[in-house]
Coordinates of C-alpha atoms and ligand atoms in Angstrom, one line a residue:
M1 CA -38.5 1.5 59.8
S2 CA -39.1 2.2 63.4
E3 CA -39.0 0.3 66.6
T4 CA -42.3 -0.6 68.2
N5 CA -43.9 -2.7 70.9
P6 CA -43.8 -6.2 69.2
M7 CA -46.8 -7.3 71.2
Q8 CA -49.1 -5.0 69.2
A9 CA -47.9 -5.9 65.7
D10 CA -48.9 -8.8 63.6
T11 CA -45.9 -11.2 63.5
S12 CA -47.6 -14.0 61.7
F13 CA -45.9 -13.3 58.4
E14 CA -43.5 -16.0 57.2
L15 CA -40.9 -16.5 54.6
L16 CA -41.6 -19.1 52.0
I17 CA -38.6 -21.5 51.7
D18 CA -38.7 -24.9 50.1
G19 CA -42.5 -25.0 50.1
A20 CA -42.9 -24.3 53.8
G21 CA -43.6 -21.2 55.8
V22 CA -40.5 -20.3 57.8
A23 CA -40.7 -18.0 60.8
G24 CA -38.4 -15.1 61.0
E25 CA -35.5 -15.2 63.5
R26 CA -35.7 -11.4 63.7
H27 CA -38.2 -9.0 62.3
F28 CA -38.7 -5.4 61.1
D29 CA -41.6 -3.1 61.3
V30 CA -43.8 -2.2 58.2
I31 CA -45.4 1.2 58.5
N32 CA -48.8 2.4 57.2
P33 CA -47.8 5.6 55.4
A34 CA -51.2 7.2 56.0
T35 CA -51.1 6.8 59.8
E36 CA -47.4 6.0 60.6
E37 CA -48.6 3.1 62.7
V38 CA -47.1 -0.4 62.4
V39 CA -49.1 -2.6 60.1
G40 CA -47.1 -5.8 60.8
R41 CA -43.6 -7.1 61.4
A42 CA -41.9 -8.9 58.5
P43 CA -39.3 -11.6 58.9
D44 CA -35.8 -10.2 58.3
C45 CA -34.3 -13.1 56.2
T46 CA -30.9 -14.2 57.5
R47 CA -27.9 -15.2 55.4
S48 CA -28.4 -18.8 56.2
Q49 CA -32.2 -18.6 55.4
L50 CA -31.2 -17.2 52.0
D51 CA -28.7 -20.0 51.5
A52 CA -31.4 -22.5 52.3
A53 CA -33.8 -20.9 49.8
V54 CA -31.1 -20.9 47.1
A55 CA -30.3 -24.5 47.8
A56 CA -34.0 -25.4 47.6
A57 CA -34.4 -23.5 44.3
R58 CA -31.3 -25.2 42.8
K59 CA -32.5 -28.6 43.9
A60 CA -36.0 -28.0 42.5
F61 CA -34.7 -26.7 39.2
S62 CA -33.9 -30.0 37.5
D63 CA -37.4 -31.4 38.0
W64 CA -39.2 -28.1 37.3
K65 CA -37.4 -27.5 34.0
A66 CA -38.2 -31.1 32.9
T67 CA -41.9 -30.7 33.8
P68 CA -43.9 -30.4 30.6
I69 CA -44.6 -26.7 29.9
G70 CA -48.4 -27.3 29.9
E71 CA -48.1 -28.4 33.5
R72 CA -46.0 -25.4 34.4
Q73 CA -48.5 -23.1 32.7
A74 CA -51.4 -24.7 34.6
K75 CA -49.7 -24.2 37.9
V76 CA -49.0 -20.6 37.2
A77 CA -52.6 -20.1 36.1
A78 CA -53.6 -21.7 39.4
I79 CA -51.5 -19.2 41.3
G80 CA -53.4 -16.4 39.6
D81 CA -56.7 -18.0 40.4
M82 CA -55.8 -18.3 44.1
I83 CA -54.7 -14.7 44.3
A84 CA -57.9 -13.6 42.5
A85 CA -60.0 -15.6 45.1
H86 CA -58.4 -13.5 47.9
I87 CA -58.2 -10.2 46.1
D88 CA -60.3 -8.2 48.7
D89 CA -58.3 -9.1 51.8
L90 CA -55.0 -8.8 49.9
S91 CA -56.0 -5.4 48.5
R92 CA -56.9 -4.1 52.0
L93 CA -53.6 -5.3 53.3
L94 CA -51.8 -3.7 50.4
T95 CA -53.5 -0.3 51.1
S96 CA -52.4 -0.5 54.7
E97 CA -48.7 -1.0 53.8
Q98 CA -48.5 0.9 50.5
G99 CA -51.0 3.7 51.0
K100 CA -52.8 3.6 47.7
P101 CA -56.7 3.8 47.7
V102 CA -58.3 0.4 47.9
A103 CA -59.7 0.5 44.4
R104 CA -56.1 1.1 43.1
A105 CA -54.8 -1.7 45.3
V106 CA -57.4 -4.0 43.7
E107 CA -55.8 -3.2 40.4
D108 CA -52.3 -3.8 41.7
V109 CA -53.2 -7.2 43.2
G110 CA -55.4 -8.0 40.2
A111 CA -52.3 -7.6 38.0
A112 CA -51.0 -10.9 39.5
P113 CA -53.8 -13.1 38.1
Y114 CA -53.6 -11.0 34.9
F115 CA -49.9 -11.7 34.4
C116 CA -50.2 -15.3 35.5
G117 CA -53.1 -15.8 33.0
L118 CA -51.1 -14.2 30.3
S119 CA -47.9 -16.1 30.9
S120 CA -49.8 -19.4 31.2
K121 CA -50.8 -19.0 27.5
L122 CA -47.2 -18.5 26.2
T123 CA -44.9 -21.1 24.9
P124 CA -41.4 -20.1 23.7
P125 CA -40.9 -20.7 20.0
V126 CA -38.4 -23.1 18.4
D127 CA -36.5 -21.6 15.6
I128 CA -35.7 -24.1 12.8
H129 CA -32.7 -23.0 10.8
E130 CA -32.5 -26.1 8.6
D131 CA -34.6 -29.2 8.3
S132 CA -33.1 -31.2 5.4
A133 CA -32.0 -34.6 4.5
E134 CA -28.5 -33.6 5.7
R135 CA -29.3 -32.0 9.1
L136 CA -31.7 -30.6 11.6
S137 CA -30.5 -27.2 13.0
A138 CA -32.8 -25.7 15.6
T139 CA -32.6 -23.2 18.5
Y140 CA -34.6 -24.0 21.6
R141 CA -35.3 -21.5 24.4
V142 CA -34.4 -23.2 27.7
P143 CA -34.6 -21.8 31.2
I144 CA -31.7 -20.0 32.8
G145 CA -31.8 -21.6 36.3
V146 CA -32.4 -19.8 39.6
V147 CA -33.9 -16.4 39.1
C148 CA -34.0 -13.7 41.7
A149 CA -36.8 -11.2 41.3
I150 CA -36.4 -7.9 43.2
S151 CA -39.4 -5.5 43.4
P152 CA -40.0 -1.8 44.4
W153 CA -42.6 -0.4 46.7
N154 CA -44.8 1.5 44.2
F155 CA -46.5 -1.5 42.6
P156 CA -45.5 -4.3 44.9
I157 CA -47.6 -7.0 43.4
A158 CA -47.8 -6.1 39.8
D159 CA -44.1 -5.6 39.5
S160 CA -43.4 -8.9 41.3
F161 CA -45.7 -11.1 39.2
W162 CA -44.8 -9.8 35.8
K163 CA -41.4 -11.3 36.6
V164 CA -42.5 -14.4 38.6
A165 CA -45.1 -15.7 36.2
P166 CA -43.0 -15.7 33.0
A167 CA -39.9 -16.9 34.9
L168 CA -41.8 -20.0 36.2
V169 CA -43.5 -20.8 32.9
A170 CA -40.1 -20.7 31.2
G171 CA -38.9 -23.4 33.6
N172 CA -36.8 -21.4 36.1
T173 CA -37.1 -21.6 39.9
V174 CA -37.5 -18.3 41.6
L175 CA -36.6 -16.3 44.7
L176 CA -38.9 -13.2 45.1
K177 CA -37.8 -10.3 47.2
P178 CA -40.3 -7.6 47.8
S179 CA -39.3 -4.1 49.0
P180 CA -38.8 -3.9 52.8
F181 CA -41.3 -1.0 52.7
T182 CA -44.1 -3.3 51.3
P183 CA -43.4 -7.0 51.9
L184 CA -46.6 -8.1 53.7
T185 CA -49.0 -8.6 50.9
T186 CA -46.4 -10.6 49.0
L187 CA -45.7 -12.8 52.0
R188 CA -49.4 -13.4 52.5
I189 CA -49.6 -14.5 48.9
G190 CA -46.8 -16.9 49.6
A191 CA -48.8 -18.5 52.4
L192 CA -51.8 -18.8 50.0
I193 CA -50.0 -20.4 47.1
R194 CA -47.3 -22.5 48.8
D195 CA -49.0 -25.8 48.0
I196 CA -49.6 -25.2 44.3
L197 CA -46.0 -25.6 43.3
P198 CA -43.4 -28.3 44.1
P199 CA -41.2 -27.3 47.1
G200 CA -38.4 -24.9 46.2
V201 CA -39.9 -23.7 42.9
L202 CA -40.9 -20.3 44.3
N203 CA -39.4 -18.9 47.5
I204 CA -40.4 -15.5 49.0
L205 CA -37.9 -13.7 51.2
S206 CA -38.3 -10.4 52.9
G207 CA -35.4 -8.6 54.5
G208 CA -33.6 -5.4 55.2
D209 CA -30.9 -3.6 53.2
D210 CA -28.4 -6.5 53.2
L211 CA -30.7 -9.0 51.5
G212 CA -30.7 -7.5 48.0
P213 CA -26.8 -7.4 47.8
W214 CA -26.6 -10.9 49.2
M215 CA -28.8 -12.1 46.4
T216 CA -27.2 -10.2 43.6
S217 CA -23.8 -11.6 44.5
H218 CA -24.9 -15.1 45.5
P219 CA -23.1 -17.7 43.4
G220 CA -26.2 -20.0 43.4
I221 CA -28.4 -17.4 41.5
D222 CA -28.2 -17.3 37.7
K223 CA -30.3 -14.3 36.8
V224 CA -31.5 -11.1 38.5
A225 CA -34.7 -9.4 37.3
F226 CA -34.7 -6.1 39.1
T227 CA -37.1 -3.2 39.2
G228 CA -36.1 -0.1 41.2
S229 CA -34.1 3.1 40.9
T230 CA -31.2 3.8 38.5
A231 CA -28.8 4.3 41.4
T232 CA -29.6 0.8 42.8
G233 CA -29.6 -0.7 39.3
R234 CA -26.0 0.4 39.0
R235 CA -25.1 -1.4 42.3
V236 CA -27.0 -4.5 41.1
M237 CA -25.1 -4.6 37.9
Q238 CA -21.7 -4.2 39.7
S239 CA -22.6 -6.9 42.2
A240 CA -24.0 -9.3 39.5
A241 CA -20.8 -8.9 37.5
Q242 CA -18.8 -11.1 39.9
T243 CA -20.7 -14.2 38.7
L244 CA -21.8 -12.8 35.3
K245 CA -25.5 -13.2 36.2
R246 CA -28.0 -12.5 33.5
L247 CA -29.8 -9.2 34.1
T248 CA -33.0 -7.4 33.3
L249 CA -33.0 -3.9 34.8
E250 CA -36.2 -1.8 34.9
L251 CA -35.0 1.4 36.3
G252 CA -36.1 5.0 36.9
G253 CA -37.3 7.5 34.3
N254 CA -37.9 11.2 33.9
D255 CA -40.6 11.0 31.2
A256 CA -41.3 14.1 29.2
A257 CA -44.8 14.9 27.8
I258 CA -44.9 17.3 24.9
V259 CA -48.2 19.3 24.4
L260 CA -48.8 20.9 21.0
P261 CA -51.3 23.5 19.8
G262 CA -54.5 22.0 18.4
I263 CA -55.3 19.8 21.4
D264 CA -58.7 19.5 23.1
V265 CA -57.5 21.3 26.3
K266 CA -59.9 19.7 28.7
A267 CA -59.6 16.1 27.5
T268 CA -55.8 16.3 27.3
A269 CA -55.5 17.9 30.7
E270 CA -57.6 15.0 32.2
K271 CA -55.5 12.3 30.6
L272 CA -52.2 14.0 31.5
F273 CA -53.3 14.7 35.1
G274 CA -53.8 10.9 35.5
A275 CA -50.4 10.3 33.7
A276 CA -48.6 12.6 36.2
F277 CA -50.4 12.0 39.5
G278 CA -51.7 8.4 39.3
N279 CA -50.4 6.4 42.2
T280 CA -49.4 9.7 43.8
G281 CA -46.9 10.2 41.0
Q282 CA -45.1 7.0 42.1
V283 CA -45.1 5.4 38.6
C284 CA -41.8 4.7 36.8
F285 CA -43.3 6.0 33.5
A286 CA -45.4 8.8 35.0
A287 CA -45.3 12.1 33.1
K288 CA -42.6 13.9 35.1
R289 CA -42.0 17.0 33.0
V290 CA -44.6 18.6 30.8
Y291 CA -43.5 20.8 27.9
V292 CA -46.4 22.9 26.8
H293 CA -46.5 25.1 23.7
D294 CA -47.0 28.8 24.3
D295 CA -50.3 28.9 22.4
V296 CA -52.0 26.5 24.8
Y297 CA -49.9 27.0 28.0
E298 CA -52.3 29.1 30.0
P299 CA -55.6 27.3 29.3
F300 CA -53.8 24.0 29.7
A301 CA -52.2 25.0 33.0
N302 CA -55.5 26.3 34.3
A303 CA -57.3 23.0 33.4
L304 CA -54.7 21.0 35.2
V305 CA -54.9 23.2 38.3
E306 CA -58.7 22.8 38.4
L307 CA -58.3 19.1 38.3
G308 CA -55.7 19.3 41.1
K309 CA -58.1 21.4 43.3
Q310 CA -60.8 18.7 43.0
A311 CA -58.5 15.8 43.8
K312 CA -58.7 14.4 47.3
V313 CA -55.5 13.3 48.8
G314 CA -55.9 11.2 52.0
D315 CA -55.8 7.8 53.7
G316 CA -56.3 5.2 51.0
S317 CA -58.5 3.1 53.2
K318 CA -61.1 5.9 53.4
Q319 CA -64.0 6.3 50.9
G320 CA -63.5 9.1 48.4
T321 CA -59.7 9.3 48.5
D322 CA -58.3 9.8 45.0
F323 CA -54.6 9.8 45.9
G324 CA -52.9 8.2 48.9
P325 CA -49.8 9.3 50.8
V326 CA -46.3 9.0 49.5
Q327 CA -45.2 5.5 50.4
N328 CA -42.4 6.0 52.9
R329 CA -40.7 8.6 55.0
Q330 CA -37.5 8.6 53.0
Q331 CA -39.4 9.5 49.8
F332 CA -41.5 12.0 51.7
E333 CA -38.4 13.8 53.0
R334 CA -37.0 13.8 49.4
L335 CA -40.1 15.4 48.0
K336 CA -40.2 18.0 50.8
G337 CA -36.6 18.8 49.8
L338 CA -37.6 19.3 46.2
I339 CA -40.5 21.6 47.2
A340 CA -38.2 23.5 49.5
D341 CA -35.6 23.9 46.7
S342 CA -38.3 25.3 44.4
H343 CA -39.4 27.8 47.2
A344 CA -35.8 28.8 47.8
N345 CA -35.2 29.4 44.1
G346 CA -38.4 31.5 43.7
H347 CA -40.3 29.1 41.4
N348 CA -43.9 30.0 40.9
F349 CA -46.4 27.5 42.4
L350 CA -49.7 27.3 40.5
L351 CA -51.0 24.8 43.1
G352 CA -49.8 23.1 46.3
G353 CA -46.3 23.4 47.7
D354 CA -47.4 23.7 51.3
I355 CA -46.9 20.8 53.6
K356 CA -48.9 20.7 56.8
T357 CA -46.7 20.0 59.8
G358 CA -47.7 18.2 62.9
N359 CA -50.0 15.7 61.2
K360 CA -49.5 12.0 60.9
G361 CA -48.9 10.5 57.4
Y362 CA -46.7 11.2 54.5
F363 CA -49.0 13.5 52.6
I364 CA -47.8 15.8 49.8
P365 CA -50.5 17.9 48.2
I366 CA -50.9 17.9 44.4
T367 CA -48.3 20.5 43.4
I368 CA -47.9 22.2 40.0
L369 CA -45.0 24.5 39.1
D370 CA -45.1 27.2 36.5
N371 CA -42.1 27.1 34.2
P372 CA -39.2 26.5 36.6
P373 CA -35.8 26.8 34.9
E374 CA -34.7 23.8 32.8
D375 CA -31.7 23.2 35.1
S376 CA -33.7 23.2 38.3
R377 CA -33.8 20.0 40.4
I378 CA -37.5 19.5 39.9
V379 CA -37.0 19.3 36.1
Q380 CA -33.7 17.3 36.1
E381 CA -34.4 14.8 38.9
E382 CA -36.9 12.0 38.9
Q383 CA -39.4 13.3 41.6
F384 CA -41.5 10.1 41.9
G385 CA -44.2 12.0 43.7
P386 CA -47.1 14.4 43.1
I387 CA -45.1 17.4 42.0
L388 CA -45.2 18.4 38.4
P389 CA -43.2 21.1 36.5
L390 CA -44.9 22.7 33.5
L391 CA -42.4 24.0 31.0
R392 CA -43.3 26.6 28.3
F393 CA -41.9 26.2 24.7
D394 CA -42.4 27.9 21.4
D395 CA -39.9 25.8 19.3
V396 CA -40.8 22.2 19.2
D397 CA -37.2 21.2 18.1
V398 CA -35.9 22.8 21.3
A399 CA -38.6 21.0 23.4
I400 CA -37.6 17.6 21.8
D401 CA -33.9 18.3 22.6
K402 CA -34.7 19.1 26.2
A403 CA -36.9 16.0 26.5
N404 CA -34.0 13.9 25.3
A405 CA -31.3 15.7 27.3
V406 CA -31.4 13.5 30.4
E407 CA -29.5 10.3 31.3
V408 CA -32.7 8.2 31.5
G409 CA -35.0 7.1 28.7
L410 CA -38.0 5.1 29.9
G411 CA -41.1 6.5 28.4
G412 CA -42.7 9.7 27.1
S413 CA -45.8 11.1 25.5
V414 CA -46.9 13.6 22.8
W415 CA -50.2 15.3 22.6
G416 CA -51.5 17.1 19.5
P417 CA -52.6 16.5 15.9
P418 CA -51.9 12.8 15.4
E419 CA -49.6 12.9 12.4
Q420 CA -47.4 15.7 13.8
A421 CA -47.4 14.1 17.3
E422 CA -46.4 10.7 16.0
A423 CA -43.5 12.2 14.0
I424 CA -42.3 13.7 17.3
A425 CA -42.7 10.4 19.1
H426 CA -40.2 8.8 16.7
R427 CA -37.6 11.4 17.8
L428 CA -37.9 10.7 21.5
D429 CA -35.0 8.6 22.9
T430 CA -37.0 6.3 25.1
G431 CA -38.2 2.8 25.2
M432 CA -41.9 3.7 24.9
V433 CA -43.9 6.7 23.7
W434 CA -47.6 7.2 23.9
V435 CA -49.4 9.6 21.5
N436 CA -52.7 11.1 22.7
E437 CA -53.0 8.4 25.2
Y438 CA -51.0 7.3 28.1
G439 CA -49.7 4.2 29.8
S440 CA -51.3 1.4 27.8
V441 CA -49.2 -1.7 28.3
A442 CA -50.7 -4.3 26.0
P443 CA -49.3 -7.9 26.3
S444 CA -47.7 -7.8 22.9
Q445 CA -45.8 -4.5 23.6
P446 CA -42.2 -5.0 24.9
F447 CA -41.8 -2.8 28.0
G448 CA -38.3 -1.5 28.8
G449 CA -36.1 1.5 28.9
R450 CA -33.1 3.0 27.1
K451 CA -30.0 4.7 28.4
Q452 CA -29.9 4.6 32.3
S453 CA -33.5 3.5 32.5
G454 CA -32.1 0.0 32.1
F455 CA -32.1 -2.8 29.6
G456 CA -34.1 -5.9 28.8
V457 CA -37.8 -6.0 28.4
A458 CA -40.9 -7.2 30.2
N459 CA -44.3 -8.2 29.1
G460 CA -45.7 -10.9 26.9
M461 CA -43.5 -13.1 24.7
S462 CA -40.6 -10.6 24.8
G463 CA -40.7 -10.8 28.6
L464 CA -40.9 -14.6 28.7
L465 CA -37.8 -14.8 26.4
E466 CA -35.9 -12.7 29.0
F467 CA -36.1 -15.8 31.3
T468 CA -34.7 -18.2 28.7
Q469 CA -31.4 -18.7 27.0
P470 CA -30.9 -20.0 23.4
H471 CA -29.8 -23.7 23.0
T472 CA -28.9 -24.4 19.4
I473 CA -28.6 -28.1 18.4
V474 CA -27.3 -29.1 15.0
T475 CA -27.9 -32.8 14.2
S476 CA -26.4 -34.5 11.2
R477 CA -28.9 -36.8 9.6
Q478 CA -26.1 -38.8 7.9
A479 CA -25.3 -42.0 9.8
A480 CA -22.5 -41.5 12.3
G481 CA -19.1 -42.4 10.9
A482 CA -20.6 -42.7 7.4
Ligands
LIG1 P1 -34.9 1.0 45.1 O1 -33.9 0.9 44.0 O2 -34.6 1.7 46.3 O3 -35.4 -0.5 45.6 C1 -35.9 -1.5 44.7 C2 -35.6 -2.8 45.3 O4 -34.2 -3.1 45.3 C3 -36.1 -3.0 46.7 O5 -36.6 -4.3 46.9 C4 -34.8 -2.9 47.5 O6 -34.9 -3.5 48.8 C5 -33.8 -3.5 46.6 N1 -32.4 -3.1 46.8 C6 -32.0 -1.9 47.4 N2 -30.6 -1.9 47.4 C7 -30.2 -3.0 46.7 C8 -29.0 -3.5 46.3 N3 -27.8 -2.9 46.6 N4 -28.9 -4.7 45.7 C9 -30.1 -5.4 45.4 N5 -31.3 -4.9 45.7 C10 -31.4 -3.8 46.4 O7 -36.2 1.5 44.4 P2 -37.6 2.0 45.0 O8 -37.4 3.2 45.7 O9 -38.2 0.8 45.7 O10 -38.5 2.2 43.7 C11 -38.6 3.4 43.1 C12 -37.8 3.5 41.8 O11 -38.1 2.3 41.0 C13 -38.0 4.7 41.0 O12 -36.8 5.2 40.5 C14 -38.9 4.1 39.8 O13 -38.8 4.9 38.6 C15 -38.3 2.8 39.7 N6 -39.2 1.9 39.0 C16 -39.0 1.5 37.7 C17 -39.9 0.7 37.0 C18 -39.6 0.2 35.6 O14 -40.3 -0.7 35.1 N7 -38.7 0.8 34.9 C19 -41.1 0.3 37.7 C20 -41.3 0.7 39.0 C21 -40.4 1.5 39.6

């Protein structure tokens, strides 16, 4: 984040604490990744502002958890309706801070009403273990307390509201912290919805690098729902251990796609191109390594390259842009480093790999690599950007072993004759696998990773239950003392 003339930037963004907009005591710049200009200045939440938000959330908790679930559901649905009513303005603001094309920003913002609508129809079940003349034994799902939701910069709104909506419906109060790279749309949403909920039920705090650790170690917070990188996830877990906070960790991935003979080359290439390069490759479950069988390697690689040549990378606010810039300078430099590493090691580029210097914006061209070594950085590291290694195989068992031989296990995909492909899907050590399609996240599907991709799940009823704890009550039906 750079320094700028504060007179030129929009400083109207406020924190949401205890139901009121609260001005920042200090601010930081938010940069448009397509132009490198300042979009706005976000409040940099201080320690005492965080304490005030935690105190407000704690105070609001007892009334909110006692509010009938139907009322909580209605208020969460109303939040969704309010966001939907402002989707155009919010999406344009999101494009300016995140970089994605406006049509994609509409999807990201639109996910908030979607998740609010979904959660507002869910009621946690009661498990009856015994209902007899002797006793009633039942487990109820009750809220945990004050939840802190921490989001990344790739899907700032979708990732926030698939935590916030179920957390609120379940009866928790919430502190939402967007990424410092993309806080503005979330803060704007805070201003729009602040009167829907009782004060303190939802607080929105933007801040710099200190704010996340302050939250994850704060004794007044009971649960952390975190989405971000595996490295940060480890720090969150360590910090949360001090007070034994409940955790849901949605972390990084290095998803493998396995492409078998017998595919429709053109149709599969189109789907996999979207799987790898959608959101400029900045998707946790993007296809990040593609293992392609020898028999189809060349036609498949050619088809992907053709799609890459047609794709337009540019400013997301301009008509006709398919893929925006990489979201921030740090990630841009990381990706340039990966490309430089591939050049230095003599990897064969089928497309891209050249970064224009001297221009504004964090633009990386669609880049496709031809069979780099398995131990190269571009295969072993999560790139989180528009650089894709294609890896040739002739023995599917070896390809499966390689797909599984990483520390992370978020998602994966298999492409080929359905029965054979599905059998392979069962052997992938990941939370989710798609067969001949990619990325569907139906409400009934639990979404979550294995290994160092985190633990806990999001989505639908499974996601709602993550924001509850069991409360088992056994009542004797014999008269007391009898
Ligand atoms: P990040 O880990 O750098 O930051 C995520 C959030 O954590 C931000 O809000 C950041 O301010 C905050 N944070 C940073 N340090 C913290 C700390 N010590 N304590 C508490 N909070 C802290 O991740 P990012 O770069 O914003 O996002 C990209 C990563 O997120 C990728 O690895 C991607 O795969 C992953 N991701 C995972 C999922 C999933 O569902 N599994 C979804 C989206 C993104």
